[in-house]
mmCIF file of C-alpha atoms in Angstrom:
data_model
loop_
_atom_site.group_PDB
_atom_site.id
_atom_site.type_symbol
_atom_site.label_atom_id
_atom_site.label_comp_id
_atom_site.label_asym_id
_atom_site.label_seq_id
_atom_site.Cartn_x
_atom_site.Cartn_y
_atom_site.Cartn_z
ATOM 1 C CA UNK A 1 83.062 115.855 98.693
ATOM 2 C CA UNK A 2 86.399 117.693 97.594
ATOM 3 C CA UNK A 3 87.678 117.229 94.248
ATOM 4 C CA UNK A 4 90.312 118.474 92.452
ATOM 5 C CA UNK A 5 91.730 117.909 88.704
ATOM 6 C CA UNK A 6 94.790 116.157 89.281
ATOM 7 C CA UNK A 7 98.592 116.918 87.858
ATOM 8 C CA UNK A 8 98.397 117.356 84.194
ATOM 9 C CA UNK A 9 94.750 116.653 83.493
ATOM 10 C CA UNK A 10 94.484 120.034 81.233
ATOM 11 C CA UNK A 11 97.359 118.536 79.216
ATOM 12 C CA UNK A 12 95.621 114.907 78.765
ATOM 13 C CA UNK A 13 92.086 116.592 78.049
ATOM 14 C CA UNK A 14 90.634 118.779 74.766
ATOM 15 C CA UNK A 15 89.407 122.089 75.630
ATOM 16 C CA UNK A 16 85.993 121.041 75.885
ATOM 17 C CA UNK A 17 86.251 118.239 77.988
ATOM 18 C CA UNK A 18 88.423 120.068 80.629
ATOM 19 C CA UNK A 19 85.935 123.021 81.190
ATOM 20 C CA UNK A 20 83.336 120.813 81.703
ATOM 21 C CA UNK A 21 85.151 119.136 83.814
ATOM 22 C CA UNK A 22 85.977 122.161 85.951
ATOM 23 C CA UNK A 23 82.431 123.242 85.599
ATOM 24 C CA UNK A 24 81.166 119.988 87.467
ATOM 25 C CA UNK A 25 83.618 120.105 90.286
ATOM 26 C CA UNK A 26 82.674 123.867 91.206
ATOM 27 C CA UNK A 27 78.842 122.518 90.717
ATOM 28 C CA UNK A 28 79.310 120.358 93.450
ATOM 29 C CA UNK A 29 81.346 122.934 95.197
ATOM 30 C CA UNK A 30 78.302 124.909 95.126
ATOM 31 C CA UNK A 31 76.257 122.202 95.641
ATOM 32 C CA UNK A 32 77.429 121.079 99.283
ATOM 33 C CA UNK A 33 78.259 124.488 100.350
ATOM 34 C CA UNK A 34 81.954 124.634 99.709
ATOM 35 C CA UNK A 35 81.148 127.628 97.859
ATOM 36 C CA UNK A 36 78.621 129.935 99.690
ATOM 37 C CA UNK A 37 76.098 132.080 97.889
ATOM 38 C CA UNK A 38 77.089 135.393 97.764
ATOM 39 C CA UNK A 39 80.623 134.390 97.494
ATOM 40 C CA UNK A 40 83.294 136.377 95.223
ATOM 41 C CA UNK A 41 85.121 133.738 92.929
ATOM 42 C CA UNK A 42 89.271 134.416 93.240
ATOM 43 C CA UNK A 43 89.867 133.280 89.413
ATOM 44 C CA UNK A 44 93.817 133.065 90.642
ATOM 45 C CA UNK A 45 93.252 130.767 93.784
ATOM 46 C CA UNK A 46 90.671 128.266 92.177
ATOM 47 C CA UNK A 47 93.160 127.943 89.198
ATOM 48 C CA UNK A 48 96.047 127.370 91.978
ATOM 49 C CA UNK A 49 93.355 124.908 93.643
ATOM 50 C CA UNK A 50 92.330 123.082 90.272
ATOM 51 C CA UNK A 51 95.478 123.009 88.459
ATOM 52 C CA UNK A 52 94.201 124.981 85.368
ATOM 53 C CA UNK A 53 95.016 127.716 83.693
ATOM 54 C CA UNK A 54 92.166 130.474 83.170
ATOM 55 C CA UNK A 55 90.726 129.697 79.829
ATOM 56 C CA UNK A 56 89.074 126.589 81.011
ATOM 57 C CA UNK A 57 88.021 128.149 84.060
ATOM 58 C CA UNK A 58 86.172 131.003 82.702
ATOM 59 C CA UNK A 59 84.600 128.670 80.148
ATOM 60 C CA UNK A 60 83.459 126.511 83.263
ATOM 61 C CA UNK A 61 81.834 129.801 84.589
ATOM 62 C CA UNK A 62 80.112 130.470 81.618
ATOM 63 C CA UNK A 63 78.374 127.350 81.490
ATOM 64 C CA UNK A 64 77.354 127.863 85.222
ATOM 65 C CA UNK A 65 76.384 131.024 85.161
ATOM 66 C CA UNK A 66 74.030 129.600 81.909
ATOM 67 C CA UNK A 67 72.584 127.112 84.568
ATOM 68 C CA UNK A 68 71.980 129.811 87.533
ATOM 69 C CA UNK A 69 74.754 128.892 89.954
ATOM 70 C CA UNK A 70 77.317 131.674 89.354
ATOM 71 C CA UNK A 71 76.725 135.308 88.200
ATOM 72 C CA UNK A 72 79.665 137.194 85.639
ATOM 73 C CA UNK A 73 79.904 140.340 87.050
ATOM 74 C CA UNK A 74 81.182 142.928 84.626
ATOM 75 C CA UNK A 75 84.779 144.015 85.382
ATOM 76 C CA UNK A 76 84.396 142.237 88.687
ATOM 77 C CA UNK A 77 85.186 138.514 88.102
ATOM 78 C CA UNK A 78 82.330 136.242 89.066
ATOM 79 C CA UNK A 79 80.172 135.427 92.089
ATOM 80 C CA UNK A 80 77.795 132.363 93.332
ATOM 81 C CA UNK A 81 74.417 133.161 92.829
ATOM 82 C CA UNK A 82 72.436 134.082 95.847
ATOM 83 C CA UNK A 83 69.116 132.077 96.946
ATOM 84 C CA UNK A 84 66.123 134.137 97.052
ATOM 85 C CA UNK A 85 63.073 133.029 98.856
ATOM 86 C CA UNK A 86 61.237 134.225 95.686
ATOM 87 C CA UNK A 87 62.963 132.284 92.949
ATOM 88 C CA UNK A 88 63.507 128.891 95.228
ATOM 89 C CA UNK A 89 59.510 128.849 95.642
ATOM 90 C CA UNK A 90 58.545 129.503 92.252
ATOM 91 C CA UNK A 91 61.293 127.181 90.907
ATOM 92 C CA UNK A 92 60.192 124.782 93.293
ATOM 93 C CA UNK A 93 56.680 125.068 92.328
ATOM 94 C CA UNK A 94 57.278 124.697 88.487
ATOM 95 C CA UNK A 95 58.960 121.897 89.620
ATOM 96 C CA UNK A 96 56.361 120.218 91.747
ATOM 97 C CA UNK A 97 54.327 119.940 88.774
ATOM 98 C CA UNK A 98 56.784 118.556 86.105
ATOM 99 C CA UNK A 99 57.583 115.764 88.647
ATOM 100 C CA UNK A 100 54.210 114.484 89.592
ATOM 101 C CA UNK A 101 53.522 114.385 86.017
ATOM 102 C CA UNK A 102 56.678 112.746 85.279
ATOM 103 C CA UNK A 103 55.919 110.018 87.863
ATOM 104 C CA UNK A 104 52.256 109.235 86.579
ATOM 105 C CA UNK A 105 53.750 108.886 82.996
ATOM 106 C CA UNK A 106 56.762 106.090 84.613
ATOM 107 C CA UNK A 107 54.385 104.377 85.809
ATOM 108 C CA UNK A 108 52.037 103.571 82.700
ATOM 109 C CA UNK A 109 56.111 103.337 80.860
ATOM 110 C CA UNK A 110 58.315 101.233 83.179
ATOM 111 C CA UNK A 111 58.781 97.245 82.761
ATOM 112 C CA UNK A 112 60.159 94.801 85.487
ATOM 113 C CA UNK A 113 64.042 96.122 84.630
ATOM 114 C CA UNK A 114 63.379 99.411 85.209
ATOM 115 C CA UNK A 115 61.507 99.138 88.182
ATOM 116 C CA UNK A 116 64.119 96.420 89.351
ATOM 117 C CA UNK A 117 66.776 99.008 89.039
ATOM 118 C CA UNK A 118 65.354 101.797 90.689
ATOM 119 C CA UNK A 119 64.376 99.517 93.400
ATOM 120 C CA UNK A 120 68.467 99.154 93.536
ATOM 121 C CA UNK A 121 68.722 102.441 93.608
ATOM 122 C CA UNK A 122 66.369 102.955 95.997
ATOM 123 C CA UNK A 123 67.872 100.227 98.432
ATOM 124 C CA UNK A 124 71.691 102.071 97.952
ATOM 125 C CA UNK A 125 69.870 105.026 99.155
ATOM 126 C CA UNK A 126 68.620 103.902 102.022
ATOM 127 C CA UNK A 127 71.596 102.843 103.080
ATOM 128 C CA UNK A 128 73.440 105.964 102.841
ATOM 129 C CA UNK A 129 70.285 107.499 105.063
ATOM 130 C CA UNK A 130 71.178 104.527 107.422
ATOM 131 C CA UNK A 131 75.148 105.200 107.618
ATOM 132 C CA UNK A 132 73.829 109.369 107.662
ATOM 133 C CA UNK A 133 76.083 109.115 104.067
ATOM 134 C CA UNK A 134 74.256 112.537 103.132
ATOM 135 C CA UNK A 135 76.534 113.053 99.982
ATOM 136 C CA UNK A 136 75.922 109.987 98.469
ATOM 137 C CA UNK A 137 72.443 109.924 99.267
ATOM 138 C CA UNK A 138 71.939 113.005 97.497
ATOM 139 C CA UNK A 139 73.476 111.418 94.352
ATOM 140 C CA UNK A 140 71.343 108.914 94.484
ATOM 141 C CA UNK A 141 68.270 110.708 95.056
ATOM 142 C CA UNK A 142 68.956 112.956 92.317
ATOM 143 C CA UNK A 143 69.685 109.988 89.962
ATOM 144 C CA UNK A 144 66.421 108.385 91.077
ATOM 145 C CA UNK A 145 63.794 111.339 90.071
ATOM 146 C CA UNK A 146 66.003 111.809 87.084
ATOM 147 C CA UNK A 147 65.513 107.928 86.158
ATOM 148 C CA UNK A 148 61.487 108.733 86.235
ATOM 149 C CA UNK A 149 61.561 111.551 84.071
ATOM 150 C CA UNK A 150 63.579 109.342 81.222
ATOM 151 C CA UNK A 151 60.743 106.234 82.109
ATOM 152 C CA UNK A 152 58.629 109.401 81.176
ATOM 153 C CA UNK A 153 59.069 109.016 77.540
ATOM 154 C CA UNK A 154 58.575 112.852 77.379
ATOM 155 C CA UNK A 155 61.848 113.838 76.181
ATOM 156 C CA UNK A 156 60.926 117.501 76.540
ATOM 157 C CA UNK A 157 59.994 116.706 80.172
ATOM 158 C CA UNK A 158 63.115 115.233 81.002
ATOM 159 C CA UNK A 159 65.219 118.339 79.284
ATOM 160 C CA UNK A 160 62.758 121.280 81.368
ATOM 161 C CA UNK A 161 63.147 119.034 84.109
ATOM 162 C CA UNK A 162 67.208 118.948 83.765
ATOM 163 C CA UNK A 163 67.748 123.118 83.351
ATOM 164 C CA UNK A 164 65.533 123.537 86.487
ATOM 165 C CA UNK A 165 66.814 121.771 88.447
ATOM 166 C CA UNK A 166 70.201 122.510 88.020
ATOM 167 C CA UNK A 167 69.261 125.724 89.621
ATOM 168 C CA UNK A 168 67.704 123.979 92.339
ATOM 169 C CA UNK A 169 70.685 121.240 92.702
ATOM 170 C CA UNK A 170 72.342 123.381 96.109
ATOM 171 C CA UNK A 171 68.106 123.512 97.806
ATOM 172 C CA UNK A 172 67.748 120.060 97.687
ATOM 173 C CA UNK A 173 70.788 119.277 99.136
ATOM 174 C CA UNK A 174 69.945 121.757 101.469
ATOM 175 C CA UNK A 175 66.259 120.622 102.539
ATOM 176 C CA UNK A 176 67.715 117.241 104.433
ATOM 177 C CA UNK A 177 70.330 119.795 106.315
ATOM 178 C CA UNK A 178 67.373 118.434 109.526
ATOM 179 C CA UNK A 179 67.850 115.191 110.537
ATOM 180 C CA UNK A 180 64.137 115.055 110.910
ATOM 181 C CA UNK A 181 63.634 116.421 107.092
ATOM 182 C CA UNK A 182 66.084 113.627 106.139
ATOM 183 C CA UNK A 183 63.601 110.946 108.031
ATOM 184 C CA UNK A 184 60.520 112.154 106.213
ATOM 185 C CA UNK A 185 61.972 112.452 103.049
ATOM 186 C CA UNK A 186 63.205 108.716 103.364
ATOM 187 C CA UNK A 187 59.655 107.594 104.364
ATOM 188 C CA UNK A 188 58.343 109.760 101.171
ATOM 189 C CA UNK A 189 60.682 107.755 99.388
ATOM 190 C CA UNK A 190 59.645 104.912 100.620
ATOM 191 C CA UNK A 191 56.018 105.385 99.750
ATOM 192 C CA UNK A 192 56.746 106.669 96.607
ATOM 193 C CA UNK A 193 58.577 103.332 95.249
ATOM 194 C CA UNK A 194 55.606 101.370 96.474
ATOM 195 C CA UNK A 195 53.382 103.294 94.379
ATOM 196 C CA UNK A 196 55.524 103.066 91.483
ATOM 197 C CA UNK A 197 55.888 99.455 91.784
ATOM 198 C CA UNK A 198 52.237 99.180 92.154
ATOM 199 C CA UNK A 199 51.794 101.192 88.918
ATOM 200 C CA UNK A 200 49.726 103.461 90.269
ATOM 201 C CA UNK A 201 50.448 106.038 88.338
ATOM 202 C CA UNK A 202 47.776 108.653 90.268
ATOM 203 C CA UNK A 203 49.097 108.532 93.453
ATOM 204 C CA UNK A 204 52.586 108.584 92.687
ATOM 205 C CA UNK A 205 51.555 111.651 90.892
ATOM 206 C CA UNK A 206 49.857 112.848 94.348
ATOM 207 C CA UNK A 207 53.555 111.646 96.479
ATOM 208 C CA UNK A 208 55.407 113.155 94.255
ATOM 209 C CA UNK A 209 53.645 116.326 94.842
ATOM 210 C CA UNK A 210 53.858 116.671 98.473
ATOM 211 C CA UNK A 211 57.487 115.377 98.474
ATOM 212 C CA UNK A 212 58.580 118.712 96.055
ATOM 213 C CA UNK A 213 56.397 120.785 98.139
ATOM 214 C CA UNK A 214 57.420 119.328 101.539
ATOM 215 C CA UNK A 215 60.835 119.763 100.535
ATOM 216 C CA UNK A 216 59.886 123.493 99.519
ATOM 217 C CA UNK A 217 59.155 124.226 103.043
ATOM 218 C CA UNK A 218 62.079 122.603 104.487
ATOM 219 C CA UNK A 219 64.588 124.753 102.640
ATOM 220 C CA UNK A 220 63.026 128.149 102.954
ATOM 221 C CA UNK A 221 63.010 127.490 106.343
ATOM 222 C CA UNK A 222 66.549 126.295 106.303
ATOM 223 C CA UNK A 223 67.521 129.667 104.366
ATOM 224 C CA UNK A 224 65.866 132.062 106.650
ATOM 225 C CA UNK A 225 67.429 130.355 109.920
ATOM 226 C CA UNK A 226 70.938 130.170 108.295
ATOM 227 C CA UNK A 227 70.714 133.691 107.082
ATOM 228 C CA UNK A 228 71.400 133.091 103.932
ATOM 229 C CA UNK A 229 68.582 135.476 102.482
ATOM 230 C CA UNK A 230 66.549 138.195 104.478
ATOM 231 C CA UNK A 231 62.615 137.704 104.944
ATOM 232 C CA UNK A 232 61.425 139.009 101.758
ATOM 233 C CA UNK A 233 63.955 136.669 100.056
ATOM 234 C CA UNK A 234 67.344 139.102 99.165
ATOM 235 C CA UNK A 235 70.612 138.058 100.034
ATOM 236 C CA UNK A 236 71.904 139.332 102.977
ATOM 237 C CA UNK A 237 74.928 142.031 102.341
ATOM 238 C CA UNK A 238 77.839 140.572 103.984
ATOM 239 C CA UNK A 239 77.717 137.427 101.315
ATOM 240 C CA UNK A 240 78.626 139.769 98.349
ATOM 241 C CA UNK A 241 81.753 141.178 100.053
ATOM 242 C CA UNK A 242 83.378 137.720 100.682
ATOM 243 C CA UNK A 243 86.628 136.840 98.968
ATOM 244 C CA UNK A 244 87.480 133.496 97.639
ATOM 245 C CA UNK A 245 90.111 132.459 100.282
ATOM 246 C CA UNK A 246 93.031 130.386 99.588
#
């Protein structure tokens, strides 16, 4: 999913909007592998690439680097955070809980629209699985567990919920990287809108659970065979040398 802001976009946007702008392009850079972890940000080619001019951009990085993705290095530009084996778990497992207890509380909150339009989303979704649309699928995914944290009605839920997992936005992509992942997280899905549905708010709670720790598994396992990070979780030396090519 390659994006780019187009001809003449920094002159047609305020300051604000265009570094945000730039900040969600290189999040889904980051996101779907485009930009590695470990990987040295060229400030000059991604302005070249993005037709900015450096303010916004280093703006954008800020705002990333406040999320997790990227690290400022002093004197030395910026760089995409690496994954550690220690901070995916623990994230992870912060985030197990918040979404079982997000999905318990949906269910005692959501009327027949709201369930009617996640079960929309939930039907787009599997289609994407179908067609093996994994971009898209993601989106949808994400915008379906971030549709049961605003059913919720915990507003502070929702907003611990949101700065998490941006930090975790790049593992979850990367936990359906197996084809047989992908199938068990569909049939997860699948049992997970039933429950909703059926307002049973316990053992969505319980589904919910296992999914986030299922999907725990998947990409620590997906990190160690990729070599992204070494066994006890650092990452591995040759990322932090790499140069943003053009």
């Amino acid at each position: 999913m390659q994006k780019q802001i187009s001809t003449g976009m920094e002159e047609s946007l305020d300051k604000a909007s265009l570094h945000l702008k730039v900040a969600a392009i290189l999040r889904d850079k980051i996101t779907y592998g485009a930009l590695a972890p470990g990987l040295r940000l060229n400030e000059r080619v991604l302005c070249e690439e993005l037709k900015v001019s450096r303010t916004p951009l280093r703006e954008a990085l800020k705002t990333l680097a406040s999320e997790g993705l990227v690290a400022l290095l002093p004197n030395r530009g910026a760089m995409v955070t690496p994954m550690t084996l220690a901070d995916t778990a623990q994230t992870f497992q912060v985030l197990r809980v918040l979404e079982g207890l997000a999905g318990e509380l949906a269910c005692a909150h959501a009327d027949a629209g709201a369930l009617a339009r996640l079960r929309e989303l939930h039907e787009r979704m599997r289609l994407c699985h179908k067609k093996g649309d994994r971009e898209h699928y993601f989106e949808l995914n994400q915008a379906i567990h971030a549709q049961l944290f605003l059913l919720s009605g915990n507003p502070v839920l929702a907003a611990t919920h949101d700065k998490l997992n941006l930090r975790l936005r790049r593992a979850r992509y990367f936990a359906n990287v197996s084809q047989t992942r992908w199938d068990h997280a569909m049939q997860e899905h699948e049992q997970m809108m039933e429950a909703l549905e059926s307002k049973n708010g316990k053992r969505l709670r319980t589904l919910l659970e296992e999914h986030l720790s299922n999907k725990c598994d998947a990409v620590i396992a997906a990190l160690l065979s990729s070599g992204a990070v070494s066994a006890i979780g650092t990452p591995n030396g040759s990322g932090r040398r790499d140069k943003l090519k053009s």
